PDB file of C-alpha atoms in Angstrom:
ATOM      1  CA  MET A  17      -9.078 -37.868   3.202  1.00 78.00           C
ATOM      2  CA  VAL A  18      -6.103 -35.457   2.753  1.00 82.00           C
ATOM      3  CA  SER A  19      -2.909 -36.840   4.241  1.00 87.00           C
ATOM      4  CA  PRO A  20      -1.048 -34.584   6.369  1.00 93.00           C
ATOM      5  CA  GLY A  21       2.421 -33.633   5.476  1.00 95.00           C
ATOM      6  CA  ILE A  22       4.870 -30.794   5.105  1.00 97.00           C
ATOM      7  CA  LEU A  23       5.512 -30.088   1.613  1.00 97.00           C
ATOM      8  CA  LEU A  24       8.296 -28.103  -0.271  1.00 98.00           C
ATOM      9  CA  VAL A  25       7.779 -25.544  -2.672  1.00 98.00           C
ATOM     10  CA  ASP A  26      10.147 -23.924  -5.380  1.00 98.00           C
ATOM     11  CA  LYS A  27       8.372 -20.317  -5.494  1.00 97.00           C
ATOM     12  CA  PRO A  28       8.932 -18.602  -8.847  1.00 97.00           C
ATOM     13  CA  THR A  29       9.059 -14.481  -9.379  1.00 95.00           C
ATOM     14  CA  GLY A  30       5.716 -13.044  -9.140  1.00 94.00           C
ATOM     15  CA  PRO A  31       3.205 -14.562  -6.807  1.00 94.00           C
ATOM     16  CA  THR A  32       3.206 -13.791  -3.584  1.00 92.00           C
ATOM     17  CA  SER A  33       3.642 -16.492  -0.256  1.00 93.00           C
ATOM     18  CA  HIS A  34      -0.312 -16.288  -0.179  1.00 94.00           C
ATOM     19  CA  ASP A  35      -0.692 -17.062  -3.923  1.00 95.00           C
ATOM     20  CA  VAL A  36       1.345 -20.505  -3.514  1.00 96.00           C
ATOM     21  CA  VAL A  37      -0.945 -21.357  -0.110  1.00 96.00           C
ATOM     22  CA  ALA A  38      -4.069 -20.752  -2.333  1.00 96.00           C
ATOM     23  CA  ARG A  39      -2.896 -23.028  -5.023  1.00 96.00           C
ATOM     24  CA  THR A  40      -1.819 -25.689  -2.710  1.00 96.00           C
ATOM     25  CA  ARG A  41      -5.031 -25.625  -1.119  1.00 96.00           C
ATOM     26  CA  ARG A  42      -6.708 -26.137  -4.522  1.00 96.00           C
ATOM     27  CA  ALA A  43      -4.199 -29.046  -5.629  1.00 95.00           C
ATOM     28  CA  PHE A  44      -4.960 -30.607  -2.460  1.00 94.00           C
ATOM     29  CA  GLY A  45      -8.499 -30.036  -1.701  1.00 94.00           C
ATOM     30  CA  THR A  46      -8.144 -28.787   1.630  1.00 94.00           C
ATOM     31  CA  ARG A  47      -8.340 -25.003   3.546  1.00 94.00           C
ATOM     32  CA  LYS A  48      -5.771 -25.932   6.196  1.00 95.00           C
ATOM     33  CA  VAL A  49      -2.664 -24.967   4.430  1.00 95.00           C
ATOM     34  CA  GLY A  50       0.250 -22.957   6.283  1.00 94.00           C
ATOM     35  CA  HIS A  51       3.854 -21.769   5.459  1.00 94.00           C
ATOM     36  CA  ALA A  52       6.674 -21.165   7.727  1.00 93.00           C
ATOM     37  CA  GLY A  53       7.916 -18.101   6.246  1.00 87.00           C
ATOM     38  CA  THR A  54       6.931 -15.558   3.193  1.00 89.00           C
ATOM     39  CA  LEU A  55       8.999 -14.610   0.219  1.00 91.00           C
ATOM     40  CA  ASP A  56       8.285 -11.384  -1.137  1.00 89.00           C
ATOM     41  CA  PRO A  57       6.898 -11.460  -4.748  1.00 90.00           C
ATOM     42  CA  MET A  58      10.259 -10.700  -6.376  1.00 92.00           C
ATOM     43  CA  ALA A  59      12.328 -13.549  -4.687  1.00 95.00           C
ATOM     44  CA  THR A  60      11.968 -17.532  -5.542  1.00 97.00           C
ATOM     45  CA  GLY A  61      12.915 -20.155  -4.057  1.00 98.00           C
ATOM     46  CA  LEU A  62      11.840 -22.585  -1.036  1.00 98.00           C
ATOM     47  CA  LEU A  63       8.546 -21.945   0.856  1.00 97.00           C
ATOM     48  CA  VAL A  64       8.030 -24.614   3.459  1.00 98.00           C
ATOM     49  CA  LEU A  65       4.265 -25.432   3.822  1.00 97.00           C
ATOM     50  CA  GLY A  66       2.302 -27.287   6.069  1.00 96.00           C
ATOM     51  CA  ILE A  67      -0.583 -29.344   5.145  1.00 96.00           C
ATOM     52  CA  GLU A  68      -3.646 -30.118   7.483  1.00 94.00           C
ATOM     53  CA  GLY A  69      -2.479 -31.358  11.218  1.00 92.00           C
ATOM     54  CA  ALA A  70       1.197 -30.998  10.060  1.00 94.00           C
ATOM     55  CA  THR A  71       0.685 -27.271  10.197  1.00 95.00           C
ATOM     56  CA  ARG A  72       1.387 -27.319  13.969  1.00 94.00           C
ATOM     57  CA  LEU A  73       4.828 -28.340  13.021  1.00 95.00           C
ATOM     58  CA  LEU A  74       5.315 -24.650  10.965  1.00 95.00           C
ATOM     59  CA  THR A  75       5.767 -23.337  14.651  1.00 94.00           C
ATOM     60  CA  TYR A  76       9.538 -25.357  15.160  1.00 94.00           C
ATOM     61  CA  ILE A  77      10.349 -24.782  11.497  1.00 95.00           C
ATOM     62  CA  VAL A  78       9.498 -21.037  10.971  1.00 93.00           C
ATOM     63  CA  GLY A  79      12.733 -19.679  13.071  1.00 93.00           C
ATOM     64  CA  ALA A  80      15.212 -21.960  11.482  1.00 96.00           C
ATOM     65  CA  ASP A  81      18.425 -20.711   9.835  1.00 97.00           C
ATOM     66  CA  LYS A  82      18.061 -19.581   5.936  1.00 98.00           C
ATOM     67  CA  THR A  83      20.123 -19.411   3.138  1.00 98.00           C
ATOM     68  CA  TYR A  84      19.903 -17.005   0.106  1.00 98.00           C
ATOM     69  CA  GLU A  85      21.626 -16.396  -3.235  1.00 98.00           C
ATOM     70  CA  ALA A  86      21.441 -12.890  -4.180  1.00 98.00           C
ATOM     71  CA  THR A  87      22.349  -9.992  -6.423  1.00 97.00           C
ATOM     72  CA  ILE A  88      23.159  -6.710  -4.815  1.00 97.00           C
ATOM     73  CA  ARG A  89      23.647  -3.781  -7.301  1.00 96.00           C
ATOM     74  CA  LEU A  90      25.992  -0.869  -6.284  1.00 95.00           C
ATOM     75  CA  GLY A  91      25.365   2.710  -7.299  1.00 93.00           C
ATOM     76  CA  GLN A  92      21.477   2.767  -6.536  1.00 93.00           C
ATOM     77  CA  THR A  93      19.480   3.086  -4.027  1.00 93.00           C
ATOM     78  CA  THR A  94      15.317   2.421  -4.006  1.00 91.00           C
ATOM     79  CA  SER A  95      12.536   3.273  -1.858  1.00 87.00           C
ATOM     80  CA  THR A  96      12.101  -0.720  -0.959  1.00 87.00           C
ATOM     81  CA  ASP A  97      15.427  -1.584  -1.012  1.00 91.00           C
ATOM     82  CA  ASP A  98      15.109  -3.930  -3.731  1.00 91.00           C
ATOM     83  CA  ALA A  99      14.472  -3.673  -7.798  1.00 91.00           C
ATOM     84  CA  ASP A 100      10.533  -2.914  -7.066  1.00 87.00           C
ATOM     85  CA  GLY A 101      11.026   0.248  -5.632  1.00 86.00           C
ATOM     86  CA  GLU A 102      11.513   3.755  -7.271  1.00 88.00           C
ATOM     87  CA  ILE A 103      14.754   5.094  -7.657  1.00 92.00           C
ATOM     88  CA  LEU A 104      15.846   7.527  -5.467  1.00 91.00           C
ATOM     89  CA  THR A 105      19.503   7.974  -5.930  1.00 92.00           C
ATOM     90  CA  THR A 106      22.373   7.113  -8.490  1.00 91.00           C
ATOM     91  CA  ALA A 107      25.967   7.567  -8.143  1.00 91.00           C
ATOM     92  CA  ASP A 108      28.287   8.668 -10.823  1.00 88.00           C
ATOM     93  CA  ALA A 109      29.630   5.834 -12.786  1.00 85.00           C
ATOM     94  CA  SER A 110      33.019   6.896 -11.436  1.00 86.00           C
ATOM     95  CA  ALA A 111      31.828   6.220  -7.811  1.00 86.00           C
ATOM     96  CA  TRP A 112      31.192   2.846  -8.256  1.00 82.00           C
ATOM     97  CA  GLU A 113      34.129   2.007 -10.704  1.00 84.00           C
ATOM     98  CA  ALA A 114      36.526   3.200  -7.973  1.00 87.00           C
ATOM     99  CA  VAL A 115      34.549   0.446  -5.525  1.00 89.00           C
ATOM    100  CA  GLY A 116      37.792  -1.958  -5.050  1.00 91.00           C
ATOM    101  CA  ASP A 117      37.523  -5.831  -4.055  1.00 93.00           C
ATOM    102  CA  GLU A 118      39.021  -5.002  -0.600  1.00 95.00           C
ATOM    103  CA  ALA A 119      36.465  -2.143  -0.069  1.00 95.00           C
ATOM    104  CA  ILE A 120      33.717  -4.672  -0.713  1.00 96.00           C
ATOM    105  CA  ALA A 121      35.413  -7.415   1.352  1.00 96.00           C
ATOM    106  CA  ALA A 122      35.489  -5.073   4.343  1.00 97.00           C
ATOM    107  CA  GLY A 123      32.017  -3.802   3.818  1.00 97.00           C
ATOM    108  CA  ILE A 124      30.954  -7.657   3.941  1.00 97.00           C
ATOM    109  CA  ARG A 125      32.965  -8.235   7.067  1.00 97.00           C
ATOM    110  CA  GLU A 126      31.046  -5.536   8.819  1.00 97.00           C
ATOM    111  CA  LEU A 127      27.740  -7.188   8.104  1.00 97.00           C
ATOM    112  CA  THR A 128      29.205 -10.772   8.903  1.00 98.00           C
ATOM    113  CA  GLY A 129      28.327 -12.274  12.768  1.00 97.00           C
ATOM    114  CA  GLU A 130      26.057 -10.857  15.034  1.00 97.00           C
ATOM    115  CA  ILE A 131      24.881  -7.335  13.689  1.00 96.00           C
ATOM    116  CA  SER A 132      22.015  -4.784  14.400  1.00 95.00           C
ATOM    117  CA  GLN A 133      19.897  -4.817  11.191  1.00 93.00           C
ATOM    118  CA  VAL A 134      17.137  -2.004  10.500  1.00 87.00           C
ATOM    119  CA  PRO A 135      14.373  -3.691   8.684  1.00 83.00           C
ATOM    120  CA  SER A 136      13.400  -2.300   5.370  1.00 76.00           C
ATOM    121  CA  ALA A 137      10.126   0.041   6.010  1.00 65.00           C
ATOM    122  CA  VAL A 138       8.211  -2.214   3.683  1.00 62.00           C
ATOM    123  CA  SER A 139       8.777  -5.286   5.030  1.00 61.00           C
ATOM    124  CA  ALA A 140       5.925  -7.691   6.678  1.00 61.00           C
ATOM    125  CA  ILE A 141       6.756  -6.386  10.035  1.00 61.00           C
ATOM    126  CA  LYS A 142       3.515  -5.530  12.171  1.00 60.00           C
ATOM    127  CA  VAL A 143       3.589  -1.529  13.522  1.00 54.00           C
ATOM    128  CA  ASP A 144       0.452  -1.533  15.769  1.00 55.00           C
ATOM    129  CA  GLY A 145      -1.227  -4.229  14.423  1.00 58.00           C
ATOM    130  CA  ARG A 146      -1.171  -3.149  10.570  1.00 60.00           C
ATOM    131  CA  ARG A 147       2.162  -4.604   8.225  1.00 60.00           C
ATOM    132  CA  ALA A 148       4.896  -1.905   7.564  1.00 55.00           C
ATOM    133  CA  TYR A 149       4.345  -2.057   4.304  1.00 59.00           C
ATOM    134  CA  ASP A 150       0.644  -1.195   4.240  1.00 59.00           C
ATOM    135  CA  ARG A 151       1.260   1.709   6.269  1.00 54.00           C
ATOM    136  CA  VAL A 152       3.813   2.921   3.871  1.00 54.00           C
ATOM    137  CA  ARG A 153       1.291   2.394   0.988  1.00 60.00           C
ATOM    138  CA  ALA A 154      -1.044   4.674   2.809  1.00 53.00           C
ATOM    139  CA  GLY A 155       1.560   7.553   2.838  1.00 53.00           C
ATOM    140  CA  GLU A 156       2.194   6.664   6.379  1.00 55.00           C
ATOM    141  CA  GLU A 157       6.228   7.415   7.044  1.00 60.00           C
ATOM    142  CA  VAL A 158       7.440   4.269   9.017  1.00 60.00           C
ATOM    143  CA  VAL A 159      10.966   3.950  10.937  1.00 69.00           C
ATOM    144  CA  LEU A 160      11.374   0.423  12.141  1.00 69.00           C
ATOM    145  CA  ALA A 161      13.526  -0.342  15.293  1.00 76.00           C
ATOM    146  CA  ALA A 162      16.641  -1.904  15.000  1.00 85.00           C
ATOM    147  CA  ARG A 163      16.974  -5.772  15.385  1.00 89.00           C
ATOM    148  CA  GLU A 164      19.713  -8.147  16.264  1.00 95.00           C
ATOM    149  CA  VAL A 165      20.543 -10.947  13.729  1.00 96.00           C
ATOM    150  CA  VAL A 166      23.336 -13.157  13.103  1.00 97.00           C
ATOM    151  CA  VAL A 167      24.656 -13.647   9.562  1.00 98.00           C
ATOM    152  CA  SER A 168      27.042 -16.757   9.608  1.00 98.00           C
ATOM    153  CA  ARG A 169      28.144 -16.257   5.838  1.00 98.00           C
ATOM    154  CA  PHE A 170      28.093 -13.319   3.647  1.00 98.00           C
ATOM    155  CA  GLU A 171      30.357 -14.408   0.662  1.00 97.00           C
ATOM    156  CA  MET A 172      30.765 -12.682  -2.731  1.00 97.00           C
ATOM    157  CA  LEU A 173      30.705 -15.170  -5.553  1.00 97.00           C
ATOM    158  CA  GLU A 174      31.101 -13.069  -8.244  1.00 96.00           C
ATOM    159  CA  LYS A 175      31.284  -9.124  -9.214  1.00 94.00           C
ATOM    160  CA  ARG A 176      29.972  -8.268 -12.585  1.00 92.00           C
ATOM    161  CA  GLN A 177      29.920  -4.620 -14.843  1.00 86.00           C
ATOM    162  CA  SER A 178      26.720  -4.633 -17.146  1.00 73.00           C
ATOM    163  CA  ASP A 179      24.250  -2.288 -18.371  1.00 73.00           C
ATOM    164  CA  GLY A 180      26.108   0.811 -16.763  1.00 74.00           C
ATOM    165  CA  HIS A 181      25.922  -1.144 -13.174  1.00 83.00           C
ATOM    166  CA  LEU A 182      28.019  -3.084 -10.622  1.00 92.00           C
ATOM    167  CA  ASP A 183      26.197  -6.270  -9.600  1.00 95.00           C
ATOM    168  CA  LEU A 184      27.474  -8.567  -6.859  1.00 97.00           C
ATOM    169  CA  ASP A 185      26.367 -11.915  -6.457  1.00 97.00           C
ATOM    170  CA  VAL A 186      26.442 -13.626  -2.951  1.00 98.00           C
ATOM    171  CA  VAL A 187      25.311 -16.309  -0.745  1.00 98.00           C
ATOM    172  CA  VAL A 188      24.088 -15.671   2.606  1.00 98.00           C
ATOM    173  CA  ASP A 189      23.461 -17.826   5.753  1.00 98.00           C
ATOM    174  CA  CYS A 190      21.528 -16.398   8.541  1.00 97.00           C
ATOM    175  CA  SER A 191      19.346 -16.653  11.201  1.00 97.00           C
ATOM    176  CA  SER A 192      15.429 -16.215  10.944  1.00 93.00           C
ATOM    177  CA  GLY A 193      14.483 -12.273  10.799  1.00 91.00           C
ATOM    178  CA  THR A 194      17.190 -11.283   8.661  1.00 94.00           C
ATOM    179  CA  TYR A 195      16.508  -8.851   5.803  1.00 93.00           C
ATOM    180  CA  ILE A 196      18.682  -9.649   2.629  1.00 96.00           C
ATOM    181  CA  ARG A 197      17.527  -6.227   1.314  1.00 94.00           C
ATOM    182  CA  SER A 198      18.698  -4.626   4.131  1.00 95.00           C
ATOM    183  CA  LEU A 199      22.351  -6.259   3.690  1.00 97.00           C
ATOM    184  CA  ALA A 200      22.196  -4.866   0.642  1.00 97.00           C
ATOM    185  CA  ARG A 201      20.969  -1.254   1.525  1.00 95.00           C
ATOM    186  CA  ASP A 202      23.734  -1.252   4.395  1.00 96.00           C
ATOM    187  CA  LEU A 203      26.291  -2.685   2.063  1.00 97.00           C
ATOM    188  CA  GLY A 204      25.741   0.120  -0.862  1.00 96.00           C
ATOM    189  CA  ALA A 205      25.621   2.780   2.055  1.00 95.00           C
ATOM    190  CA  ALA A 206      28.724   1.727   3.789  1.00 96.00           C
ATOM    191  CA  LEU A 207      30.746   1.879   0.526  1.00 95.00           C
ATOM    192  CA  GLY A 208      29.208   5.496  -0.114  1.00 93.00           C
ATOM    193  CA  VAL A 209      27.594   4.607  -3.530  1.00 94.00           C
ATOM    194  CA  GLY A 210      24.253   3.287  -2.290  1.00 94.00           C
ATOM    195  CA  GLY A 211      22.667  -0.457  -2.939  1.00 95.00           C
ATOM    196  CA  HIS A 212      19.504  -2.590  -3.139  1.00 96.00           C
ATOM    197  CA  LEU A 213      18.659  -5.796  -3.961  1.00 96.00           C
ATOM    198  CA  THR A 214      17.877  -6.886  -7.948  1.00 96.00           C
ATOM    199  CA  ALA A 215      17.487 -10.945  -7.428  1.00 97.00           C
ATOM    200  CA  LEU A 216      16.860 -12.925  -4.196  1.00 97.00           C
ATOM    201  CA  ARG A 217      16.435 -17.019  -4.071  1.00 98.00           C
ATOM    202  CA  ARG A 218      15.944 -18.905  -0.618  1.00 98.00           C
ATOM    203  CA  THR A 219      17.720 -22.314  -0.977  1.00 98.00           C
ATOM    204  CA  ARG A 220      17.176 -23.543   2.302  1.00 98.00           C
ATOM    205  CA  VAL A 221      15.200 -23.336   5.500  1.00 97.00           C
ATOM    206  CA  GLY A 222      16.998 -25.268   8.656  1.00 96.00           C
ATOM    207  CA  PRO A 223      16.978 -29.043   7.207  1.00 97.00           C
ATOM    208  CA  PHE A 224      15.121 -28.492   4.022  1.00 98.00           C
ATOM    209  CA  GLU A 225      16.607 -27.574   0.668  1.00 98.00           C
ATOM    210  CA  VAL A 226      15.246 -26.276  -2.423  1.00 97.00           C
ATOM    211  CA  ALA A 227      16.480 -28.911  -4.521  1.00 97.00           C
ATOM    212  CA  ASP A 228      13.812 -31.186  -3.082  1.00 97.00           C
ATOM    213  CA  ALA A 229      10.887 -29.068  -3.945  1.00 97.00           C
ATOM    214  CA  VAL A 230       8.304 -29.284  -6.521  1.00 97.00           C
ATOM    215  CA  GLY A 231       7.376 -26.165  -8.713  1.00 96.00           C
ATOM    216  CA  ILE A 232       4.045 -24.590  -8.675  1.00 95.00           C
ATOM    217  CA  ASP A 233       2.740 -26.149 -11.371  1.00 94.00           C
ATOM    218  CA  ASP A 234       3.568 -29.624 -10.118  1.00 95.00           C
ATOM    219  CA  LEU A 235       1.648 -29.535  -7.185  1.00 94.00           C
ATOM    220  CA  GLU A 236      -1.305 -31.869  -7.886  1.00 91.00           C
ATOM    221  CA  GLY A 237      -0.117 -35.282  -6.390  1.00 89.00           C
ATOM    222  CA  ALA A 238       3.132 -33.786  -5.106  1.00 93.00           C
ATOM    223  CA  GLU A 239       4.866 -35.878  -2.295  1.00 94.00           C
ATOM    224  CA  THR A 240       5.001 -34.375   1.208  1.00 96.00           C
ATOM    225  CA  LEU A 241       7.202 -35.400   4.139  1.00 96.00           C
ATOM    226  CA  THR A 242       4.835 -37.007   6.990  1.00 95.00           C
ATOM    227  CA  PRO A 243       4.687 -34.994  10.118  1.00 95.00           C
ATOM    228  CA  ALA A 244       7.237 -37.783  11.635  1.00 95.00           C
ATOM    229  CA  GLU A 245       9.815 -37.561   8.776  1.00 96.00           C
ATOM    230  CA  ALA A 246       9.860 -33.915   9.071  1.00 96.00           C
ATOM    231  CA  ALA A 247       9.841 -33.801  12.792  1.00 96.00           C
ATOM    232  CA  ALA A 248      12.965 -35.929  12.973  1.00 95.00           C
ATOM    233  CA  ARG A 249      14.815 -33.704  10.627  1.00 96.00           C
ATOM    234  CA  ILE A 250      14.380 -30.602  13.051  1.00 95.00           C
ATOM    235  CA  LEU A 251      14.345 -32.168  16.499  1.00 95.00           C
ATOM    236  CA  PRO A 252      15.853 -34.914  18.216  1.00 95.00           C
ATOM    237  CA  VAL A 253      13.445 -38.204  18.149  1.00 95.00           C
ATOM    238  CA  LEU A 254      12.255 -39.996  21.536  1.00 95.00           C
ATOM    239  CA  PRO A 255      10.628 -43.365  20.976  1.00 96.00           C
ATOM    240  CA  MET A 256       7.627 -44.161  23.095  1.00 95.00           C
ATOM    241  CA  SER A 257       6.059 -47.710  23.844  1.00 95.00           C
ATOM    242  CA  ALA A 258       2.322 -47.573  23.164  1.00 94.00           C
ATOM    243  CA  GLU A 259       1.513 -47.213  26.776  1.00 95.00           C
ATOM    244  CA  GLU A 260       3.458 -43.877  26.979  1.00 93.00           C
ATOM    245  CA  ALA A 261       2.404 -43.128  23.595  1.00 94.00           C
ATOM    246  CA  ARG A 262      -1.343 -43.217  24.839  1.00 94.00           C
ATOM    247  CA  ASP A 263      -0.661 -41.014  28.399  1.00 93.00           C
ATOM    248  CA  LEU A 264       1.054 -38.323  26.137  1.00 92.00           C
ATOM    249  CA  ARG A 265      -1.782 -38.294  23.562  1.00 92.00           C
ATOM    250  CA  HIS A 266      -4.092 -37.966  26.507  1.00 92.00           C
ATOM    251  CA  GLY A 267      -2.375 -35.218  28.559  1.00 90.00           C
ATOM    252  CA  LYS A 268      -0.796 -37.014  30.945  1.00 93.00           C
ATOM    253  CA  ARG A 269       2.995 -36.640  31.970  1.00 93.00           C
ATOM    254  CA  LEU A 270       5.503 -39.455  32.083  1.00 91.00           C
ATOM    255  CA  ALA A 271       6.605 -39.502  35.851  1.00 93.00           C
ATOM    256  CA  GLY A 272      10.436 -39.204  35.978  1.00 91.00           C
ATOM    257  CA  GLN A 273      11.375 -39.500  32.558  1.00 89.00           C
ATOM    258  CA  ALA A 274      12.794 -36.187  31.906  1.00 88.00           C
ATOM    259  CA  VAL A 275      16.001 -37.709  31.781  1.00 90.00           C
ATOM    260  CA  ARG A 276      15.423 -39.076  28.402  1.00 91.00           C
ATOM    261  CA  LEU A 277      15.545 -35.687  27.264  1.00 89.00           C
ATOM    262  CA  GLU A 278      19.087 -34.036  25.984  1.00 88.00           C
ATOM    263  CA  GLY A 279      17.891 -30.729  24.665  1.00 85.00           C
ATOM    264  CA  ALA A 280      14.756 -28.451  25.227  1.00 89.00           C
ATOM    265  CA  ILE A 281      12.040 -30.244  23.210  1.00 94.00           C
ATOM    266  CA  ALA A 282      12.350 -33.446  21.183  1.00 96.00           C
ATOM    267  CA  ALA A 283       9.667 -35.170  18.532  1.00 96.00           C
ATOM    268  CA  ALA A 284       8.279 -38.499  20.310  1.00 95.00           C
ATOM    269  CA  VAL A 285       7.348 -41.342  18.012  1.00 95.00           C
ATOM    270  CA  ASP A 286       5.123 -44.302  18.625  1.00 94.00           C
ATOM    271  CA  PRO A 287       6.015 -47.823  18.166  1.00 94.00           C
ATOM    272  CA  GLU A 288       4.566 -47.481  14.347  1.00 93.00           C
ATOM    273  CA  GLY A 289       7.166 -44.577  13.841  1.00 92.00           C
ATOM    274  CA  GLY A 290       4.012 -42.234  14.087  1.00 93.00           C
ATOM    275  CA  LEU A 291       4.493 -38.620  15.333  1.00 95.00           C
ATOM    276  CA  ILE A 292       2.873 -38.230  18.882  1.00 95.00           C
ATOM    277  CA  GLY A 293       3.797 -34.764  19.193  1.00 94.00           C
ATOM    278  CA  ILE A 294       6.549 -32.596  21.011  1.00 96.00           C
ATOM    279  CA  VAL A 295       7.851 -33.130  24.400  1.00 95.00           C
ATOM    280  CA  GLU A 296       9.581 -31.003  26.907  1.00 94.00           C
ATOM    281  CA  ARG A 297      10.739 -31.226  30.555  1.00 93.00           C
ATOM    282  CA  ARG A 298       8.307 -30.173  33.257  1.00 91.00           C
ATOM    283  CA  GLY A 299      10.342 -30.850  36.437  1.00 90.00           C
ATOM    284  CA  ASN A 300      11.525 -34.643  36.450  1.00 92.00           C
ATOM    285  CA  ASP A 301       8.618 -35.589  34.000  1.00 90.00           C
ATOM    286  CA  LEU A 302       7.974 -35.491  30.501  1.00 92.00           C
ATOM    287  CA  LYS A 303       4.931 -33.617  29.193  1.00 94.00           C
ATOM    288  CA  SER A 304       3.875 -33.104  25.451  1.00 93.00           C
ATOM    289  CA  THR A 305       3.866 -29.386  24.789  1.00 93.00           C
ATOM    290  CA  MET A 306       2.161 -29.956  20.948  1.00 92.00           C
ATOM    291  CA  ASN A 307       0.159 -33.029  20.187  1.00 92.00           C
ATOM    292  CA  MET A 308      -0.695 -33.983  16.937  1.00 89.00           C
ATOM    293  CA  PRO A 309      -3.994 -35.505  15.905  1.00 81.00           C
ATOM    294  CA  GLU A 310      -3.668 -39.268  15.820  1.00 66.00           C
ATOM    295  CA  ALA A 311      -4.954 -39.442  12.039  1.00 55.00           C
ATOM    296  CA  ALA A 312      -2.268 -37.050  11.365  1.00 48.00           C
ATOM    297  CA  ARG A 313       1.150 -39.253  12.516  1.00 49.00           C
TER     298      ARG A 313
END
């Protein structure tokens, strides 16, 4: 029997997120594998996967803040806002050579904090039931609506001139739903020379770090976090008695116990440390909003 758990994988460039899921299914001998947020084939870094019953926890991970390391190339725009697209415009070298550190810092400041961002047309956002990138590939013109995102850190680590280009190595902390390709595009536009993304690596998803992830060739026998261990990283923990655990698993409310909950939700654990599920307030009571299968604690 396959043990449920959360698996951290360091995706290399090339495979899609679905490719990594498929390889994990084979490695663990189960079809029940899901992920908490995709990475483009060009991108590398952290994929958070749920196995068996632990897939139920992905809902509580997918919206977590993330950290990316990226390289932005100034002086060119592309059809996809990254290196996989067709080059649309190329600025004269004199234009991007004139871009100074102060101008870059000012452009970055404008893209930091709460911002309104238009996602790339080749994103995975669904438009009338179809992915935007599928519509673009079919020859349709796609213009996505702006969305509010939060960029809590946008920092230039290094500026490099190489092969006739100006590259910026940056690190970004941001809310879920932020497109780093769009940051590259918008920074280049603000500087008047255009820009696109040439490298992207996700190093963090909420409390999970890529330093703790396994490589795609090391999936066989890879260690996972138990559902209880993973839940404890993302949510407050509420210990339950054996009787309370039984009641929650049977769909019963814990009368008058809402005062035990400090936030909106918490991870309820049984006396053995197994994850019962996620509980929330219902009036003065506590009720499970998601129950784990007893075999997937």
